[in-house]
Short mmCIF file of C-alpha atoms in Angstrom, two decimals:
data_model
loop_
_atom_site.label_atom_id
_atom_site.label_comp_id
_atom_site.label_asym_id
_atom_site.label_seq_id
_atom_site.Cartn_x
_atom_site.Cartn_y
_atom_site.Cartn_z
CA UNK Z 1 35.71 -16.77 12.06
CA UNK Z 2 36.77 -13.37 10.69
CA UNK Z 3 36.12 -12.30 7.08
CA UNK Z 4 38.82 -13.10 4.52
CA UNK Z 5 40.41 -10.33 2.47
CA UNK Z 6 38.52 -11.52 -0.53
CA UNK Z 7 35.16 -11.23 1.38
CA UNK Z 8 36.05 -7.73 2.58
CA UNK Z 9 37.07 -6.65 -0.96
CA UNK Z 10 33.75 -7.86 -2.33
CA UNK Z 11 31.75 -6.05 0.33
CA UNK Z 12 33.78 -2.83 -0.26
CA UNK Z 13 33.23 -3.01 -4.00
CA UNK Z 14 29.44 -3.33 -3.58
CA UNK Z 15 29.10 -0.72 -0.71
CA UNK Z 16 27.40 2.58 -1.21
CA UNK Z 17 28.57 5.68 0.69
CA UNK Z 18 26.63 4.90 3.88
CA UNK Z 19 27.69 1.27 3.85
CA UNK Z 20 31.27 2.21 3.18
CA UNK Z 21 31.34 4.46 6.25
CA UNK Z 22 30.16 1.53 8.47
CA UNK Z 23 32.67 -0.92 6.91
CA UNK Z 24 35.49 1.61 7.22
CA UNK Z 25 34.88 2.09 10.90
CA UNK Z 26 34.68 -1.68 11.44
CA UNK Z 27 37.94 -2.25 9.67
CA UNK Z 28 40.01 0.50 11.26
CA UNK Z 29 42.01 -2.03 13.33
CA UNK Z 30 42.58 -4.51 10.50
CA UNK Z 31 46.21 -4.10 9.53
CA UNK Z 32 46.25 -6.58 6.60
CA UNK Z 33 47.65 -4.90 3.55
CA UNK Z 34 44.98 -6.32 1.27
CA UNK Z 35 42.31 -4.86 3.52
CA UNK Z 36 43.99 -1.39 3.73
CA UNK Z 37 44.40 -1.38 -0.06
CA UNK Z 38 40.71 -2.36 -0.56
CA UNK Z 39 39.46 0.30 1.83
CA UNK Z 40 41.52 2.98 -0.06
CA UNK Z 41 40.17 1.80 -3.45
CA UNK Z 42 36.60 1.90 -2.10
CA UNK Z 43 37.25 5.39 -0.62
CA UNK Z 44 38.44 6.66 -4.01
CA UNK Z 45 35.41 5.12 -5.68
CA UNK Z 46 32.95 6.68 -3.32
CA UNK Z 47 34.65 10.15 -3.51
CA UNK Z 48 34.52 9.96 -7.35
CA UNK Z 49 30.84 9.06 -7.26
CA UNK Z 50 30.04 11.92 -4.88
CA UNK Z 51 32.06 14.33 -7.05
CA UNK Z 52 30.08 13.20 -10.16
CA UNK Z 53 26.74 13.58 -8.36
CA UNK Z 54 27.82 17.14 -7.28
CA UNK Z 55 28.93 17.91 -10.91
CA UNK Z 56 25.59 16.81 -12.31
CA UNK Z 57 23.64 18.65 -9.62
CA UNK Z 58 25.58 21.76 -10.60
CA UNK Z 59 24.65 21.29 -14.35
CA UNK Z 60 20.99 21.21 -13.49
CA UNK Z 61 21.22 24.01 -10.83
CA UNK Z 62 23.08 26.37 -13.12
CA UNK Z 63 20.33 25.97 -15.72
CA UNK Z 64 17.57 26.58 -13.23
CA UNK Z 65 19.30 29.73 -12.10
CA UNK Z 66 19.65 30.96 -15.65
CA UNK Z 67 15.93 30.34 -16.23
CA UNK Z 68 14.95 31.95 -12.98
CA UNK Z 69 16.74 35.12 -14.05
CA UNK Z 70 14.51 35.24 -17.09
CA UNK Z 71 11.29 34.54 -15.21
CA UNK Z 72 11.55 30.75 -15.15
CA UNK Z 73 9.55 28.36 -17.30
CA UNK Z 74 10.59 25.85 -19.94
CA UNK Z 75 14.25 25.71 -20.96
CA UNK Z 76 15.54 24.31 -24.26
CA UNK Z 77 19.23 23.76 -24.69
CA UNK Z 78 20.82 23.77 -28.13
CA UNK Z 79 24.33 22.95 -29.33
CA UNK Z 80 25.95 22.32 -32.66
CA UNK Z 81 28.20 19.55 -33.89
CA UNK Z 82 30.11 19.51 -37.16
CA UNK Z 83 31.12 23.09 -37.60
CA UNK Z 84 34.62 22.30 -38.77
CA UNK Z 85 34.52 19.14 -40.93
CA UNK Z 86 35.28 19.11 -44.69
CA UNK Z 87 32.29 16.85 -45.30
CA UNK Z 88 28.86 16.08 -44.03
CA UNK Z 89 26.21 18.39 -42.59
CA UNK Z 90 26.20 20.77 -39.72
CA UNK Z 91 24.00 19.22 -36.94
CA UNK Z 92 22.23 21.11 -34.16
CA UNK Z 93 20.61 19.31 -31.28
CA UNK Z 94 17.78 20.73 -29.14
CA UNK Z 95 16.69 19.19 -25.87
CA UNK Z 96 14.13 20.01 -23.18
CA UNK Z 97 14.90 18.01 -20.08
CA UNK Z 98 12.74 17.36 -17.08
CA UNK Z 99 14.20 18.13 -13.60
CA UNK Z 100 13.97 14.39 -12.84
CA UNK Z 101 15.34 11.86 -13.45
CA UNK Z 102 18.87 13.20 -13.73
CA UNK Z 103 20.68 11.84 -16.78
CA UNK Z 104 23.84 10.15 -15.58
CA UNK Z 105 27.06 11.14 -17.34
CA UNK Z 106 25.85 14.36 -19.00
CA UNK Z 107 28.80 16.46 -20.21
CA UNK Z 108 30.30 18.10 -23.24
CA UNK Z 109 30.19 15.34 -25.90
CA UNK Z 110 33.97 15.78 -26.49
CA UNK Z 111 34.51 14.81 -22.86
CA UNK Z 112 32.55 11.59 -23.10
CA UNK Z 113 33.83 8.29 -24.40
CA UNK Z 114 32.08 7.21 -27.65
CA UNK Z 115 30.62 4.05 -26.04
CA UNK Z 116 29.23 6.14 -23.28
CA UNK Z 117 27.73 8.70 -25.61
CA UNK Z 118 25.43 6.07 -27.07
CA UNK Z 119 24.05 5.13 -23.69
CA UNK Z 120 23.63 8.72 -22.58
CA UNK Z 121 21.93 9.79 -25.82
CA UNK Z 122 19.44 6.92 -25.47
CA UNK Z 123 18.71 7.98 -21.89
CA UNK Z 124 18.24 11.61 -23.00
CA UNK Z 125 15.80 10.59 -25.74
CA UNK Z 126 13.89 8.41 -23.23
CA UNK Z 127 13.42 11.07 -20.60
CA UNK Z 128 13.37 14.33 -22.59
CA UNK Z 129 10.20 16.38 -22.84
CA UNK Z 130 11.19 17.11 -26.42
CA UNK Z 131 14.36 16.63 -28.54
CA UNK Z 132 15.43 16.97 -32.14
CA UNK Z 133 18.53 17.08 -34.35
CA UNK Z 134 18.35 19.44 -37.34
CA UNK Z 135 20.85 19.53 -40.24
CA UNK Z 136 22.24 21.97 -42.71
CA UNK Z 137 23.71 20.25 -45.74
CA UNK Z 138 27.16 20.95 -47.20
CA UNK Z 139 25.86 22.67 -50.31
CA UNK Z 140 23.86 25.15 -48.14
CA UNK Z 141 26.95 25.76 -45.95
CA UNK Z 142 28.86 26.61 -49.06
CA UNK Z 143 26.10 28.84 -50.39
CA UNK Z 144 25.32 30.75 -47.13
CA UNK Z 145 28.39 30.47 -44.93
CA UNK Z 146 28.64 28.99 -41.49
CA UNK Z 147 27.06 31.77 -39.41
CA UNK Z 148 23.92 31.85 -41.44
CA UNK Z 149 23.85 28.07 -41.42
CA UNK Z 150 24.07 28.06 -37.64
CA UNK Z 151 21.18 30.48 -37.32
CA UNK Z 152 19.11 28.45 -39.78
CA UNK Z 153 19.74 25.14 -37.92
CA UNK Z 154 19.07 26.64 -34.49
CA UNK Z 155 15.84 28.29 -35.64
CA UNK Z 156 14.69 24.89 -37.20
CA UNK Z 157 15.50 23.07 -33.97
CA UNK Z 158 13.49 25.55 -31.86
CA UNK Z 159 10.61 25.38 -34.34
CA UNK Z 160 10.65 21.54 -34.22
CA UNK Z 161 10.41 21.55 -30.44
CA UNK Z 162 7.51 24.01 -30.59
CA UNK Z 163 5.82 21.83 -33.23
CA UNK Z 164 5.95 19.10 -30.73
CA UNK Z 165 3.78 21.22 -28.40
CA UNK Z 166 6.61 22.52 -26.22
CA UNK Z 167 6.91 26.30 -25.94
CA UNK Z 168 10.30 27.28 -24.46
CA UNK Z 169 10.55 30.33 -22.33
CA UNK Z 170 14.42 30.39 -22.41
CA UNK Z 171 16.57 29.24 -25.34
CA UNK Z 172 20.06 28.37 -24.10
CA UNK Z 173 22.89 28.43 -26.72
CA UNK Z 174 26.47 27.33 -26.21
CA UNK Z 175 28.96 30.09 -27.04
CA UNK Z 176 28.58 33.59 -28.41
CA UNK Z 177 25.41 35.41 -29.31
CA UNK Z 178 23.72 34.66 -32.53
CA UNK Z 179 20.60 36.81 -31.94
CA UNK Z 180 18.46 34.12 -33.56
CA UNK Z 181 15.67 34.39 -31.00
CA UNK Z 182 14.56 36.98 -28.45
CA UNK Z 183 14.50 34.30 -25.77
CA UNK Z 184 18.23 33.53 -26.44
CA UNK Z 185 20.63 33.24 -23.51
CA UNK Z 186 24.30 32.54 -24.34
CA UNK Z 187 26.52 30.43 -22.12
CA UNK Z 188 30.23 30.20 -22.80
CA UNK Z 189 31.29 26.55 -22.42
CA UNK Z 190 27.59 25.85 -21.90
CA UNK Z 191 28.01 22.19 -22.94
CA UNK Z 192 29.86 21.51 -19.74
CA UNK Z 193 27.85 23.92 -17.52
CA UNK Z 194 24.17 23.42 -18.56
CA UNK Z 195 22.35 20.05 -18.49
CA UNK Z 196 20.15 20.59 -21.54
CA UNK Z 197 23.05 22.04 -23.64
CA UNK Z 198 25.21 19.00 -22.76
CA UNK Z 199 22.35 16.72 -23.68
CA UNK Z 200 21.91 18.51 -26.99
CA UNK Z 201 25.63 18.19 -27.62
CA UNK Z 202 25.65 14.40 -26.99
CA UNK Z 203 22.49 13.68 -28.98
CA UNK Z 204 23.64 15.75 -31.96
CA UNK Z 205 27.06 14.07 -31.89
CA UNK Z 206 25.63 10.52 -31.80
CA UNK Z 207 23.17 11.31 -34.56
CA UNK Z 208 25.72 13.01 -36.77
CA UNK Z 209 28.36 10.22 -36.28
CA UNK Z 210 25.72 7.61 -37.28
CA UNK Z 211 24.92 9.61 -40.39
CA UNK Z 212 28.57 9.83 -41.34
CA UNK Z 213 28.91 6.06 -40.92
CA UNK Z 214 26.04 5.67 -43.37
CA UNK Z 215 27.71 8.05 -45.81
CA UNK Z 216 30.89 5.99 -45.50
CA UNK Z 217 29.02 3.12 -47.10
CA UNK Z 218 28.07 5.35 -50.06
CA UNK Z 219 31.52 6.88 -50.36
CA UNK Z 220 33.94 4.29 -49.03
CA UNK Z 221 37.10 5.92 -50.30
CA UNK Z 222 37.02 8.82 -47.70
CA UNK Z 223 36.95 6.92 -44.43
CA UNK Z 224 33.96 8.84 -43.08
CA UNK Z 225 33.30 6.11 -40.55
CA UNK Z 226 36.53 6.98 -38.72
CA UNK Z 227 37.17 10.65 -39.59
CA UNK Z 228 33.43 11.72 -39.50
CA UNK Z 229 34.31 14.21 -42.24
CA UNK Z 230 37.04 16.03 -40.42
CA UNK Z 231 40.39 16.87 -41.99
CA UNK Z 232 42.37 13.76 -41.08
CA UNK Z 233 45.54 13.20 -43.25
CA UNK Z 234 43.84 10.16 -44.83
CA UNK Z 235 40.76 12.15 -45.64
CA UNK Z 236 42.79 14.96 -47.21
CA UNK Z 237 44.76 12.42 -49.21
CA UNK Z 238 41.50 10.85 -50.44
CA UNK Z 239 40.16 14.25 -51.55
CA UNK Z 240 43.40 14.88 -53.52
CA UNK Z 241 43.07 11.51 -55.20
CA UNK Z 242 39.40 11.06 -55.76
CA UNK Z 243 38.08 14.70 -55.70
CA UNK Z 244 35.03 15.99 -53.92
CA UNK Z 245 31.75 14.24 -53.33
CA UNK Z 246 28.22 15.97 -53.20
CA UNK Z 247 28.57 15.74 -49.38
CA UNK Z 248 31.84 17.72 -49.24
CA UNK Z 249 31.96 21.43 -48.34
CA UNK Z 250 33.83 22.69 -51.40
CA UNK Z 251 34.49 26.00 -49.72
CA UNK Z 252 36.39 24.21 -46.99
CA UNK Z 253 38.59 22.23 -49.37
CA UNK Z 254 40.09 24.78 -51.74
CA UNK Z 255 43.53 24.58 -50.20
CA UNK Z 256 43.68 20.83 -50.90
CA UNK Z 257 42.66 21.20 -54.53
CA UNK Z 258 44.85 24.18 -55.54
CA UNK Z 259 47.02 23.30 -58.56
CA UNK Z 260 50.71 23.62 -57.88
CA UNK Z 261 52.73 26.30 -59.72
CA UNK Z 262 55.64 23.94 -60.62
#
């Protein structure tokens, strides 16, 4: 007795690339619409999986090539989260990844669904040679400005990695030069091009978001659990109504607190 459409659909759903190739050949003469549709769905799934594997391989390969150009060795990737919010700290993640195992799903944190960020961050922490997230508080951002705050946070993150016994030979930063370290290499859009920068982006995002949810319990009027301190309409309205908290960046909020002339 031949396989039913349901049986074929199940086998195709569970097939890896090699198994799919065998199944596809065996089903080439099966004209049932359900079978043809199932084969096409499986083909798209396999193609998407292969494209994702290639994307991840490129993340790790690009990083190795950058390191090789600087003599090789240990690479630490850094990225910041929370540059633009009205409240909460600036967060900088730093991650040193091994070549294996590859962390599935690594990407710019903004390109990853929130529920996937948690899983990826946990995997990064589990496999990383070293990782940290360092913060610069709102009051220090007001006092020093964003550029100085970024330099401070990046230097703290590198120092924390070194304190854990890992001496980076290459310090990869996402974006423009900060000249915060002689080992610095800058990669535009590095969080979607370099594995360790992507990992730092995700870990920093997850850690900062969790912190903002804790701050939401302390300051429930501002909706930090949903806006994470960014300038949502509800957050701006709360500032106008309730004023600033100690975790707000006052220098970022002047336009919302200006008295009207009339």
